[in-house]
């Protein structure tokens, strides 16, 4: 079965792709995430302010969502084309998560800076209403601040444009999600929220058309031995990665 929540006509070009090529690219990204112990980011806001973030990828295995659903009894989203992983959330006794730093997210015209500690956004700072609203969410629902997913979409490099629906847009490139993670293999589920209607899994997608003020200027993956794989530079995957 294929699920297509929020489907619009703008997604049709993504259904015409060579999904054999999509599968190949997604498999490459999954392999990179599986080998990584951490991901290091440098985000640049308005071309001048830099913010660093580390996501702890230990104790986790990545998932491939490549749009090919050919096994009986399985289901998946269409359009598709991403590999994703849940950052380590610190559930092993005596081994806290190392995810920490600052994550900038653009809401409308405003950029909100989230302070991340132990894989949880604990503060939201900005100069307008979006920051105040995000701070209220973090105070009311601490699980909202959980960093629940690092996703690497591959469709933008195949010429697909964002359409305003997360079903497609997250498959285009880098995204980081807040909130629930247990449906992806993490530890944060509905019970960590105050009520069913408060449960969220929200993707923040780093594409010029969606967050023009924020650029992932540098993204590197480090394995357990400290070897570095250069993944992204100035918002684009490094040549030769896929």
JSON list of C-alpha atoms in Angstrom, two decimals:
[
{"chain": "A", "resi": 1, "resn": "UNK", "atom": "CA", "xyz": [0.00, 0.00, 0.00]},
{"chain": "A", "resi": 2, "resn": "UNK", "atom": "CA", "xyz": [1.10, 3.58, -0.66]},
{"chain": "A", "resi": 3, "resn": "UNK", "atom": "CA", "xyz": [0.01, 6.39, 1.64]},
{"chain": "A", "resi": 4, "resn": "UNK", "atom": "CA", "xyz": [-0.25, 9.90, 0.21]},
{"chain": "A", "resi": 5, "resn": "UNK", "atom": "CA", "xyz": [-1.38, 12.33, 2.97]},
{"chain": "A", "resi": 6, "resn": "UNK", "atom": "CA", "xyz": [-1.86, 15.87, 1.74]},
{"chain": "A", "resi": 7, "resn": "UNK", "atom": "CA", "xyz": [-1.39, 14.85, -1.88]},
{"chain": "A", "resi": 8, "resn": "UNK", "atom": "CA", "xyz": [-1.50, 17.71, -4.40]},
{"chain": "A", "resi": 9, "resn": "UNK", "atom": "CA", "xyz": [-1.00, 17.98, -8.15]},
{"chain": "A", "resi": 10, "resn": "UNK", "atom": "CA", "xyz": [2.37, 19.62, -7.43]},
{"chain": "A", "resi": 11, "resn": "UNK", "atom": "CA", "xyz": [3.68, 16.22, -6.37]},
{"chain": "A", "resi": 12, "resn": "UNK", "atom": "CA", "xyz": [3.04, 14.56, -9.73]},
{"chain": "A", "resi": 13, "resn": "UNK", "atom": "CA", "xyz": [6.53, 15.32, -11.15]},
{"chain": "A", "resi": 14, "resn": "UNK", "atom": "CA", "xyz": [8.01, 13.37, -8.23]},
{"chain": "A", "resi": 15, "resn": "UNK", "atom": "CA", "xyz": [5.97, 10.32, -9.24]},
{"chain": "A", "resi": 16, "resn": "UNK", "atom": "CA", "xyz": [7.50, 10.35, -12.73]},
{"chain": "A", "resi": 17, "resn": "UNK", "atom": "CA", "xyz": [11.05, 9.84, -11.48]},
{"chain": "A", "resi": 18, "resn": "UNK", "atom": "CA", "xyz": [13.23, 6.82, -12.09]},
{"chain": "A", "resi": 19, "resn": "UNK", "atom": "CA", "xyz": [12.67, 5.15, -8.73]},
{"chain": "A", "resi": 20, "resn": "UNK", "atom": "CA", "xyz": [15.51, 2.75, -9.36]},
{"chain": "A", "resi": 21, "resn": "UNK", "atom": "CA", "xyz": [17.81, 5.79, -9.24]},
{"chain": "A", "resi": 22, "resn": "UNK", "atom": "CA", "xyz": [15.97, 7.14, -6.20]},
{"chain": "A", "resi": 23, "resn": "UNK", "atom": "CA", "xyz": [16.54, 3.80, -4.44]},
{"chain": "A", "resi": 24, "resn": "UNK", "atom": "CA", "xyz": [20.26, 3.89, -5.28]},
{"chain": "A", "resi": 25, "resn": "UNK", "atom": "CA", "xyz": [20.69, 7.39, -3.88]},
{"chain": "A", "resi": 26, "resn": "UNK", "atom": "CA", "xyz": [18.68, 6.63, -0.74]},
{"chain": "A", "resi": 27, "resn": "UNK", "atom": "CA", "xyz": [20.78, 3.52, -0.13]},
{"chain": "A", "resi": 28, "resn": "UNK", "atom": "CA", "xyz": [23.95, 5.63, -0.28]},
{"chain": "A", "resi": 29, "resn": "UNK", "atom": "CA", "xyz": [22.53, 8.05, 2.30]},
{"chain": "A", "resi": 30, "resn": "UNK", "atom": "CA", "xyz": [21.42, 5.21, 4.57]},
{"chain": "A", "resi": 31, "resn": "UNK", "atom": "CA", "xyz": [24.90, 3.72, 4.44]},
{"chain": "A", "resi": 32, "resn": "UNK", "atom": "CA", "xyz": [26.44, 7.04, 5.42]},
{"chain": "A", "resi": 33, "resn": "UNK", "atom": "CA", "xyz": [24.07, 7.44, 8.37]},
{"chain": "A", "resi": 34, "resn": "UNK", "atom": "CA", "xyz": [24.56, 3.85, 9.52]},
{"chain": "A", "resi": 35, "resn": "UNK", "atom": "CA", "xyz": [28.32, 4.36, 9.72]},
{"chain": "A", "resi": 36, "resn": "UNK", "atom": "CA", "xyz": [28.13, 7.74, 11.43]},
{"chain": "A", "resi": 37, "resn": "UNK", "atom": "CA", "xyz": [28.51, 8.25, 15.17]},
{"chain": "A", "resi": 38, "resn": "UNK", "atom": "CA", "xyz": [27.63, 11.93, 14.94]},
{"chain": "A", "resi": 39, "resn": "UNK", "atom": "CA", "xyz": [26.62, 14.66, 12.55]},
{"chain": "A", "resi": 40, "resn": "UNK", "atom": "CA", "xyz": [28.14, 18.14, 12.85]},
{"chain": "A", "resi": 41, "resn": "UNK", "atom": "CA", "xyz": [26.40, 21.18, 11.40]},
{"chain": "A", "resi": 42, "resn": "UNK", "atom": "CA", "xyz": [27.31, 24.79, 10.83]},
{"chain": "A", "resi": 43, "resn": "UNK", "atom": "CA", "xyz": [24.26, 26.90, 9.96]},
{"chain": "A", "resi": 44, "resn": "UNK", "atom": "CA", "xyz": [24.68, 30.42, 8.62]},
{"chain": "A", "resi": 45, "resn": "UNK", "atom": "CA", "xyz": [21.90, 32.97, 9.10]},
{"chain": "A", "resi": 46, "resn": "UNK", "atom": "CA", "xyz": [21.66, 35.94, 6.71]},
{"chain": "A", "resi": 47, "resn": "UNK", "atom": "CA", "xyz": [25.09, 35.12, 5.36]},
{"chain": "A", "resi": 48, "resn": "UNK", "atom": "CA", "xyz": [26.94, 36.28, 8.47]},
{"chain": "A", "resi": 49, "resn": "UNK", "atom": "CA", "xyz": [25.95, 34.60, 11.76]},
{"chain": "A", "resi": 50, "resn": "UNK", "atom": "CA", "xyz": [27.16, 31.02, 12.30]},
{"chain": "A", "resi": 51, "resn": "UNK", "atom": "CA", "xyz": [25.68, 28.45, 14.67]},
{"chain": "A", "resi": 52, "resn": "UNK", "atom": "CA", "xyz": [27.01, 24.97, 15.42]},
{"chain": "A", "resi": 53, "resn": "UNK", "atom": "CA", "xyz": [25.03, 21.85, 16.25]},
{"chain": "A", "resi": 54, "resn": "UNK", "atom": "CA", "xyz": [26.05, 18.24, 16.90]},
{"chain": "A", "resi": 55, "resn": "UNK", "atom": "CA", "xyz": [23.61, 15.35, 16.64]},
{"chain": "A", "resi": 56, "resn": "UNK", "atom": "CA", "xyz": [24.55, 12.10, 18.39]},
{"chain": "A", "resi": 57, "resn": "UNK", "atom": "CA", "xyz": [23.89, 9.16, 16.03]},
{"chain": "A", "resi": 58, "resn": "UNK", "atom": "CA", "xyz": [25.27, 6.37, 18.20]},
{"chain": "A", "resi": 59, "resn": "UNK", "atom": "CA", "xyz": [23.11, 3.33, 19.10]},
{"chain": "A", "resi": 60, "resn": "UNK", "atom": "CA", "xyz": [20.92, 3.88, 16.05]},
{"chain": "A", "resi": 61, "resn": "UNK", "atom": "CA", "xyz": [20.28, 2.41, 12.59]},
{"chain": "A", "resi": 62, "resn": "UNK", "atom": "CA", "xyz": [19.02, 4.47, 9.66]},
{"chain": "A", "resi": 63, "resn": "UNK", "atom": "CA", "xyz": [15.92, 3.78, 7.61]},
{"chain": "A", "resi": 64, "resn": "UNK", "atom": "CA", "xyz": [15.45, 3.94, 3.83]},
{"chain": "A", "resi": 65, "resn": "UNK", "atom": "CA", "xyz": [12.26, 5.31, 2.30]},
{"chain": "A", "resi": 66, "resn": "UNK", "atom": "CA", "xyz": [12.82, 4.97, -1.43]},
{"chain": "A", "resi": 67, "resn": "UNK", "atom": "CA", "xyz": [9.29, 4.82, -2.82]},
{"chain": "A", "resi": 68, "resn": "UNK", "atom": "CA", "xyz": [9.54, 1.23, -4.05]},
{"chain": "A", "resi": 69, "resn": "UNK", "atom": "CA", "xyz": [6.88, -0.79, -2.25]},
{"chain": "A", "resi": 70, "resn": "UNK", "atom": "CA", "xyz": [7.12, -4.25, -3.75]},
{"chain": "A", "resi": 71, "resn": "UNK", "atom": "CA", "xyz": [6.86, -6.63, -0.80]},
{"chain": "A", "resi": 72, "resn": "UNK", "atom": "CA", "xyz": [3.47, -8.06, 0.24]},
{"chain": "A", "resi": 73, "resn": "UNK", "atom": "CA", "xyz": [2.26, -6.72, 3.57]},
{"chain": "A", "resi": 74, "resn": "UNK", "atom": "CA", "xyz": [4.29, -3.50, 3.46]},
{"chain": "A", "resi": 75, "resn": "UNK", "atom": "CA", "xyz": [3.29, 0.14, 3.09]},
{"chain": "A", "resi": 76, "resn": "UNK", "atom": "CA", "xyz": [5.07, 3.46, 2.63]},
{"chain": "A", "resi": 77, "resn": "UNK", "atom": "CA", "xyz": [4.70, 7.06, 1.57]},
{"chain": "A", "resi": 78, "resn": "UNK", "atom": "CA", "xyz": [4.63, 8.27, -2.01]},
{"chain": "A", "resi": 79, "resn": "UNK", "atom": "CA", "xyz": [6.28, 10.39, -3.25]},
{"chain": "A", "resi": 80, "resn": "UNK", "atom": "CA", "xyz": [9.37, 9.29, -1.38]},
{"chain": "A", "resi": 81, "resn": "UNK", "atom": "CA", "xyz": [13.14, 9.49, -1.46]},
{"chain": "A", "resi": 82, "resn": "UNK", "atom": "CA", "xyz": [14.95, 9.87, 1.85]},
{"chain": "A", "resi": 83, "resn": "UNK", "atom": "CA", "xyz": [17.11, 8.13, 4.42]},
{"chain": "A", "resi": 84, "resn": "UNK", "atom": "CA", "xyz": [16.49, 9.08, 8.03]},
{"chain": "A", "resi": 85, "resn": "UNK", "atom": "CA", "xyz": [17.70, 8.29, 11.52]},
{"chain": "A", "resi": 86, "resn": "UNK", "atom": "CA", "xyz": [16.59, 9.14, 15.06]},
{"chain": "A", "resi": 87, "resn": "UNK", "atom": "CA", "xyz": [19.35, 10.87, 17.04]},
{"chain": "A", "resi": 88, "resn": "UNK", "atom": "CA", "xyz": [20.31, 9.04, 20.22]},
{"chain": "A", "resi": 89, "resn": "UNK", "atom": "CA", "xyz": [18.01, 10.20, 23.01]},
{"chain": "A", "resi": 90, "resn": "UNK", "atom": "CA", "xyz": [20.06, 9.12, 26.03]},
{"chain": "A", "resi": 91, "resn": "UNK", "atom": "CA", "xyz": [18.08, 6.10, 27.12]},
{"chain": "A", "resi": 92, "resn": "UNK", "atom": "CA", "xyz": [21.15, 3.98, 27.99]},
{"chain": "A", "resi": 93, "resn": "UNK", "atom": "CA", "xyz": [21.95, 4.30, 31.70]},
{"chain": "A", "resi": 94, "resn": "UNK", "atom": "CA", "xyz": [25.12, 6.31, 32.27]},
{"chain": "A", "resi": 95, "resn": "UNK", "atom": "CA", "xyz": [25.41, 7.31, 28.61]},
{"chain": "A", "resi": 96, "resn": "UNK", "atom": "CA", "xyz": [23.73, 10.69, 28.00]},
{"chain": "A", "resi": 97, "resn": "UNK", "atom": "CA", "xyz": [23.07, 11.98, 24.52]},
{"chain": "A", "resi": 98, "resn": "UNK", "atom": "CA", "xyz": [25.79, 14.18, 23.08]},
{"chain": "A", "resi": 99, "resn": "UNK", "atom": "CA", "xyz": [23.43, 16.15, 20.86]},
{"chain": "A", "resi": 100, "resn": "UNK", "atom": "CA", "xyz": [24.02, 19.81, 21.68]},
{"chain": "A", "resi": 101, "resn": "UNK", "atom": "CA", "xyz": [24.38, 23.26, 20.17]},
{"chain": "A", "resi": 102, "resn": "UNK", "atom": "CA", "xyz": [22.15, 25.78, 18.44]},
{"chain": "A", "resi": 103, "resn": "UNK", "atom": "CA", "xyz": [19.60, 25.03, 15.74]},
{"chain": "A", "resi": 104, "resn": "UNK", "atom": "CA", "xyz": [18.22, 28.02, 13.79]},
{"chain": "A", "resi": 105, "resn": "UNK", "atom": "CA", "xyz": [14.76, 27.62, 12.23]},
{"chain": "A", "resi": 106, "resn": "UNK", "atom": "CA", "xyz": [12.98, 30.21, 10.12]},
{"chain": "A", "resi": 107, "resn": "UNK", "atom": "CA", "xyz": [9.27, 30.83, 10.78]},
{"chain": "A", "resi": 108, "resn": "UNK", "atom": "CA", "xyz": [7.88, 33.26, 8.25]},
{"chain": "A", "resi": 109, "resn": "UNK", "atom": "CA", "xyz": [10.35, 36.14, 8.22]},
{"chain": "A", "resi": 110, "resn": "UNK", "atom": "CA", "xyz": [11.70, 35.40, 11.71]},
{"chain": "A", "resi": 111, "resn": "UNK", "atom": "CA", "xyz": [14.59, 33.13, 12.68]},
{"chain": "A", "resi": 112, "resn": "UNK", "atom": "CA", "xyz": [14.27, 31.36, 16.03]},
{"chain": "A", "resi": 113, "resn": "UNK", "atom": "CA", "xyz": [17.38, 29.98, 17.71]},
{"chain": "A", "resi": 114, "resn": "UNK", "atom": "CA", "xyz": [16.82, 26.74, 19.62]},
{"chain": "A", "resi": 115, "resn": "UNK", "atom": "CA", "xyz": [19.36, 25.84, 22.31]},
{"chain": "A", "resi": 116, "resn": "UNK", "atom": "CA", "xyz": [19.85, 22.06, 22.32]},
{"chain": "A", "resi": 117, "resn": "UNK", "atom": "CA", "xyz": [21.07, 20.09, 25.33]},
{"chain": "A", "resi": 118, "resn": "UNK", "atom": "CA", "xyz": [21.06, 16.28, 25.59]},
{"chain": "A", "resi": 119, "resn": "UNK", "atom": "CA", "xyz": [19.12, 16.07, 22.29]},
{"chain": "A", "resi": 120, "resn": "UNK", "atom": "CA", "xyz": [16.33, 18.35, 23.53]},
{"chain": "A", "resi": 121, "resn": "UNK", "atom": "CA", "xyz": [15.63, 21.96, 22.56]},
{"chain": "A", "resi": 122, "resn": "UNK", "atom": "CA", "xyz": [15.37, 23.68, 25.95]},
{"chain": "A", "resi": 123, "resn": "UNK", "atom": "CA", "xyz": [15.17, 27.34, 24.89]},
{"chain": "A", "resi": 124, "resn": "UNK", "atom": "CA", "xyz": [13.85, 29.33, 21.93]},
{"chain": "A", "resi": 125, "resn": "UNK", "atom": "CA", "xyz": [15.27, 32.80, 21.38]},
{"chain": "A", "resi": 126, "resn": "UNK", "atom": "CA", "xyz": [14.26, 35.48, 18.87]},
{"chain": "A", "resi": 127, "resn": "UNK", "atom": "CA", "xyz": [12.93, 38.99, 18.58]},
{"chain": "A", "resi": 128, "resn": "UNK", "atom": "CA", "xyz": [9.32, 38.46, 17.52]},
{"chain": "A", "resi": 129, "resn": "UNK", "atom": "CA", "xyz": [6.21, 36.39, 18.18]},
{"chain": "A", "resi": 130, "resn": "UNK", "atom": "CA", "xyz": [7.45, 33.15, 16.66]},
{"chain": "A", "resi": 131, "resn": "UNK", "atom": "CA", "xyz": [10.14, 32.82, 19.31]},
{"chain": "A", "resi": 132, "resn": "UNK", "atom": "CA", "xyz": [7.65, 33.49, 22.10]},
{"chain": "A", "resi": 133, "resn": "UNK", "atom": "CA", "xyz": [5.27, 30.91, 20.65]},
{"chain": "A", "resi": 134, "resn": "UNK", "atom": "CA", "xyz": [8.02, 28.29, 20.37]},
{"chain": "A", "resi": 135, "resn": "UNK", "atom": "CA", "xyz": [9.12, 29.02, 23.95]},
{"chain": "A", "resi": 136, "resn": "UNK", "atom": "CA", "xyz": [5.54, 28.44, 25.12]},
{"chain": "A", "resi": 137, "resn": "UNK", "atom": "CA", "xyz": [5.48, 25.10, 23.31]},
{"chain": "A", "resi": 138, "resn": "UNK", "atom": "CA", "xyz": [8.74, 23.99, 24.92]},
{"chain": "A", "resi": 139, "resn": "UNK", "atom": "CA", "xyz": [7.49, 24.97, 28.37]},
{"chain": "A", "resi": 140, "resn": "UNK", "atom": "CA", "xyz": [4.09, 23.30, 27.98]},
{"chain": "A", "resi": 141, "resn": "UNK", "atom": "CA", "xyz": [5.27, 20.18, 26.14]},
{"chain": "A", "resi": 142, "resn": "UNK", "atom": "CA", "xyz": [8.93, 19.31, 26.82]},
{"chain": "A", "resi": 143, "resn": "UNK", "atom": "CA", "xyz": [8.71, 16.35, 24.43]},
{"chain": "A", "resi": 144, "resn": "UNK", "atom": "CA", "xyz": [8.06, 18.85, 21.64]},
{"chain": "A", "resi": 145, "resn": "UNK", "atom": "CA", "xyz": [11.72, 19.83, 21.92]},
{"chain": "A", "resi": 146, "resn": "UNK", "atom": "CA", "xyz": [13.02, 16.31, 21.36]},
{"chain": "A", "resi": 147, "resn": "UNK", "atom": "CA", "xyz": [15.13, 16.11, 18.19]},
{"chain": "A", "resi": 148, "resn": "UNK", "atom": "CA", "xyz": [13.34, 13.17, 16.65]},
{"chain": "A", "resi": 149, "resn": "UNK", "atom": "CA", "xyz": [14.84, 12.77, 13.18]},
{"chain": "A", "resi": 150, "resn": "UNK", "atom": "CA", "xyz": [17.71, 13.66, 10.92]},
{"chain": "A", "resi": 151, "resn": "UNK", "atom": "CA", "xyz": [16.53, 13.16, 7.34]},
{"chain": "A", "resi": 152, "resn": "UNK", "atom": "CA", "xyz": [18.43, 13.32, 4.07]},
{"chain": "A", "resi": 153, "resn": "UNK", "atom": "CA", "xyz": [16.15, 13.71, 1.06]},
{"chain": "A", "resi": 154, "resn": "UNK", "atom": "CA", "xyz": [17.46, 13.17, -2.46]},
{"chain": "A", "resi": 155, "resn": "UNK", "atom": "CA", "xyz": [14.76, 14.49, -4.80]},
{"chain": "A", "resi": 156, "resn": "UNK", "atom": "CA", "xyz": [15.93, 18.10, -5.17]},
{"chain": "A", "resi": 157, "resn": "UNK", "atom": "CA", "xyz": [19.01, 16.96, -7.06]},
{"chain": "A", "resi": 158, "resn": "UNK", "atom": "CA", "xyz": [16.66, 15.14, -9.44]},
{"chain": "A", "resi": 159, "resn": "UNK", "atom": "CA", "xyz": [14.93, 18.41, -10.31]},
{"chain": "A", "resi": 160, "resn": "UNK", "atom": "CA", "xyz": [11.89, 18.22, -8.01]},
{"chain": "A", "resi": 161, "resn": "UNK", "atom": "CA", "xyz": [10.63, 21.53, -6.56]},
{"chain": "A", "resi": 162, "resn": "UNK", "atom": "CA", "xyz": [8.94, 22.06, -3.17]},
{"chain": "A", "resi": 163, "resn": "UNK", "atom": "CA", "xyz": [5.15, 22.22, -3.23]},
{"chain": "A", "resi": 164, "resn": "UNK", "atom": "CA", "xyz": [4.33, 23.35, 0.29]},
{"chain": "A", "resi": 165, "resn": "UNK", "atom": "CA", "xyz": [3.37, 19.90, 1.61]},
{"chain": "A", "resi": 166, "resn": "UNK", "atom": "CA", "xyz": [5.71, 18.08, 3.99]},
{"chain": "A", "resi": 167, "resn": "UNK", "atom": "CA", "xyz": [4.94, 14.72, 2.35]},
{"chain": "A", "resi": 168, "resn": "UNK", "atom": "CA", "xyz": [7.04, 15.84, -0.61]},
{"chain": "A", "resi": 169, "resn": "UNK", "atom": "CA", "xyz": [9.14, 18.71, 0.66]},
{"chain": "A", "resi": 170, "resn": "UNK", "atom": "CA", "xyz": [11.01, 16.69, 3.29]},
{"chain": "A", "resi": 171, "resn": "UNK", "atom": "CA", "xyz": [12.11, 14.27, 0.54]},
{"chain": "A", "resi": 172, "resn": "UNK", "atom": "CA", "xyz": [14.01, 17.05, -1.24]},
{"chain": "A", "resi": 173, "resn": "UNK", "atom": "CA", "xyz": [16.89, 17.58, 1.16]},
{"chain": "A", "resi": 174, "resn": "UNK", "atom": "CA", "xyz": [18.10, 18.04, 4.73]},
{"chain": "A", "resi": 175, "resn": "UNK", "atom": "CA", "xyz": [15.48, 18.13, 7.47]},
{"chain": "A", "resi": 176, "resn": "UNK", "atom": "CA", "xyz": [15.49, 17.88, 11.25]},
{"chain": "A", "resi": 177, "resn": "UNK", "atom": "CA", "xyz": [12.31, 17.00, 13.13]},
{"chain": "A", "resi": 178, "resn": "UNK", "atom": "CA", "xyz": [11.00, 17.87, 16.57]},
{"chain": "A", "resi": 179, "resn": "UNK", "atom": "CA", "xyz": [8.75, 15.73, 18.77]},
{"chain": "A", "resi": 180, "resn": "UNK", "atom": "CA", "xyz": [7.69, 12.11, 18.62]},
{"chain": "A", "resi": 181, "resn": "UNK", "atom": "CA", "xyz": [10.24, 9.50, 17.53]},
{"chain": "A", "resi": 182, "resn": "UNK", "atom": "CA", "xyz": [9.00, 6.08, 18.58]},
{"chain": "A", "resi": 183, "resn": "UNK", "atom": "CA", "xyz": [7.39, 5.40, 15.21]},
{"chain": "A", "resi": 184, "resn": "UNK", "atom": "CA", "xyz": [10.90, 5.70, 13.72]},
{"chain": "A", "resi": 185, "resn": "UNK", "atom": "CA", "xyz": [12.62, 3.57, 16.34]},
{"chain": "A", "resi": 186, "resn": "UNK", "atom": "CA", "xyz": [13.23, 6.21, 19.00]},
{"chain": "A", "resi": 187, "resn": "UNK", "atom": "CA", "xyz": [12.12, 6.46, 22.62]},
{"chain": "A", "resi": 188, "resn": "UNK", "atom": "CA", "xyz": [9.74, 9.43, 22.68]},
{"chain": "A", "resi": 189, "resn": "UNK", "atom": "CA", "xyz": [6.11, 8.43, 22.17]},
{"chain": "A", "resi": 190, "resn": "UNK", "atom": "CA", "xyz": [2.61, 9.77, 22.72]},
{"chain": "A", "resi": 191, "resn": "UNK", "atom": "CA", "xyz": [2.77, 9.12, 26.48]},
{"chain": "A", "resi": 192, "resn": "UNK", "atom": "CA", "xyz": [5.41, 11.85, 26.82]},
{"chain": "A", "resi": 193, "resn": "UNK", "atom": "CA", "xyz": [2.90, 14.50, 25.71]},
{"chain": "A", "resi": 194, "resn": "UNK", "atom": "CA", "xyz": [0.14, 15.92, 27.86]},
{"chain": "A", "resi": 195, "resn": "UNK", "atom": "CA", "xyz": [-2.74, 14.83, 25.63]},
{"chain": "A", "resi": 196, "resn": "UNK", "atom": "CA", "xyz": [-3.28, 13.10, 22.27]},
{"chain": "A", "resi": 197, "resn": "UNK", "atom": "CA", "xyz": [-3.88, 16.32, 20.35]},
{"chain": "A", "resi": 198, "resn": "UNK", "atom": "CA", "xyz": [-0.52, 17.68, 21.56]},
{"chain": "A", "resi": 199, "resn": "UNK", "atom": "CA", "xyz": [1.49, 14.84, 19.99]},
{"chain": "A", "resi": 200, "resn": "UNK", "atom": "CA", "xyz": [3.57, 16.13, 17.07]},
{"chain": "A", "resi": 201, "resn": "UNK", "atom": "CA", "xyz": [6.38, 15.18, 14.74]},
{"chain": "A", "resi": 202, "resn": "UNK", "atom": "CA", "xyz": [7.32, 18.37, 12.88]},
{"chain": "A", "resi": 203, "resn": "UNK", "atom": "CA", "xyz": [9.95, 18.47, 10.14]},
{"chain": "A", "resi": 204, "resn": "UNK", "atom": "CA", "xyz": [12.04, 21.62, 9.69]},
{"chain": "A", "resi": 205, "resn": "UNK", "atom": "CA", "xyz": [13.24, 21.49, 6.10]},
{"chain": "A", "resi": 206, "resn": "UNK", "atom": "CA", "xyz": [16.38, 23.34, 4.98]},
{"chain": "A", "resi": 207, "resn": "UNK", "atom": "CA", "xyz": [15.69, 24.45, 1.43]},
{"chain": "A", "resi": 208, "resn": "UNK", "atom": "CA", "xyz": [16.16, 27.97, 0.00]},
{"chain": "A", "resi": 209, "resn": "UNK", "atom": "CA", "xyz": [12.48, 28.21, -0.89]},
{"chain": "A", "resi": 210, "resn": "UNK", "atom": "CA", "xyz": [11.39, 27.29, 2.63]},
{"chain": "A", "resi": 211, "resn": "UNK", "atom": "CA", "xyz": [14.07, 28.80, 4.89]},
{"chain": "A", "resi": 212, "resn": "UNK", "atom": "CA", "xyz": [15.88, 31.38, 2.74]},
{"chain": "A", "resi": 213, "resn": "UNK", "atom": "CA", "xyz": [17.60, 33.07, 5.71]},
{"chain": "A", "resi": 214, "resn": "UNK", "atom": "CA", "xyz": [19.14, 29.83, 7.05]},
{"chain": "A", "resi": 215, "resn": "UNK", "atom": "CA", "xyz": [21.75, 27.82, 5.13]},
{"chain": "A", "resi": 216, "resn": "UNK", "atom": "CA", "xyz": [23.36, 24.55, 6.26]},
{"chain": "A", "resi": 217, "resn": "UNK", "atom": "CA", "xyz": [26.79, 25.81, 5.26]},
{"chain": "A", "resi": 218, "resn": "UNK", "atom": "CA", "xyz": [28.64, 22.75, 6.46]},
{"chain": "A", "resi": 219, "resn": "UNK", "atom": "CA", "xyz": [27.43, 19.26, 7.38]},
{"chain": "A", "resi": 220, "resn": "UNK", "atom": "CA", "xyz": [29.93, 16.52, 8.23]},
{"chain": "A", "resi": 221, "resn": "UNK", "atom": "CA", "xyz": [29.44, 12.94, 9.39]},
{"chain": "A", "resi": 222, "resn": "UNK", "atom": "CA", "xyz": [31.97, 11.41, 11.77]},
{"chain": "A", "resi": 223, "resn": "UNK", "atom": "CA", "xyz": [32.35, 7.68, 12.37]},
{"chain": "A", "resi": 224, "resn": "UNK", "atom": "CA", "xyz": [33.35, 6.06, 15.66]},
{"chain": "A", "resi": 225, "resn": "UNK", "atom": "CA", "xyz": [37.05, 6.40, 14.77]},
{"chain": "A", "resi": 226, "resn": "UNK", "atom": "CA", "xyz": [36.72, 10.12, 14.02]},
{"chain": "A", "resi": 227, "resn": "UNK", "atom": "CA", "xyz": [36.91, 9.78, 10.24]},
{"chain": "A", "resi": 228, "resn": "UNK", "atom": "CA", "xyz": [35.05, 12.62, 8.55]},
{"chain": "A", "resi": 229, "resn": "UNK", "atom": "CA", "xyz": [32.74, 12.42, 5.55]},
{"chain": "A", "resi": 230, "resn": "UNK", "atom": "CA", "xyz": [31.90, 15.80, 4.04]},
{"chain": "A", "resi": 231, "resn": "UNK", "atom": "CA", "xyz": [28.17, 15.63, 3.37]},
{"chain": "A", "resi": 232, "resn": "UNK", "atom": "CA", "xyz": [27.00, 19.17, 2.53]},
{"chain": "A", "resi": 233, "resn": "UNK", "atom": "CA", "xyz": [28.54, 22.52, 1.68]},
{"chain": "A", "resi": 234, "resn": "UNK", "atom": "CA", "xyz": [26.51, 25.71, 1.29]},
{"chain": "A", "resi": 235, "resn": "UNK", "atom": "CA", "xyz": [23.19, 23.89, 1.29]},
{"chain": "A", "resi": 236, "resn": "UNK", "atom": "CA", "xyz": [24.05, 21.24, -1.32]},
{"chain": "A", "resi": 237, "resn": "UNK", "atom": "CA", "xyz": [25.37, 17.71, -1.12]},
{"chain": "A", "resi": 238, "resn": "UNK", "atom": "CA", "xyz": [29.06, 17.43, -1.82]},
{"chain": "A", "resi": 239, "resn": "UNK", "atom": "CA", "xyz": [29.77, 16.29, -5.37]},
{"chain": "A", "resi": 240, "resn": "UNK", "atom": "CA", "xyz": [30.29, 12.57, -5.66]},
{"chain": "A", "resi": 241, "resn": "UNK", "atom": "CA", "xyz": [28.32, 11.66, -2.53]},
{"chain": "A", "resi": 242, "resn": "UNK", "atom": "CA", "xyz": [25.51, 10.20, -4.65]}
]
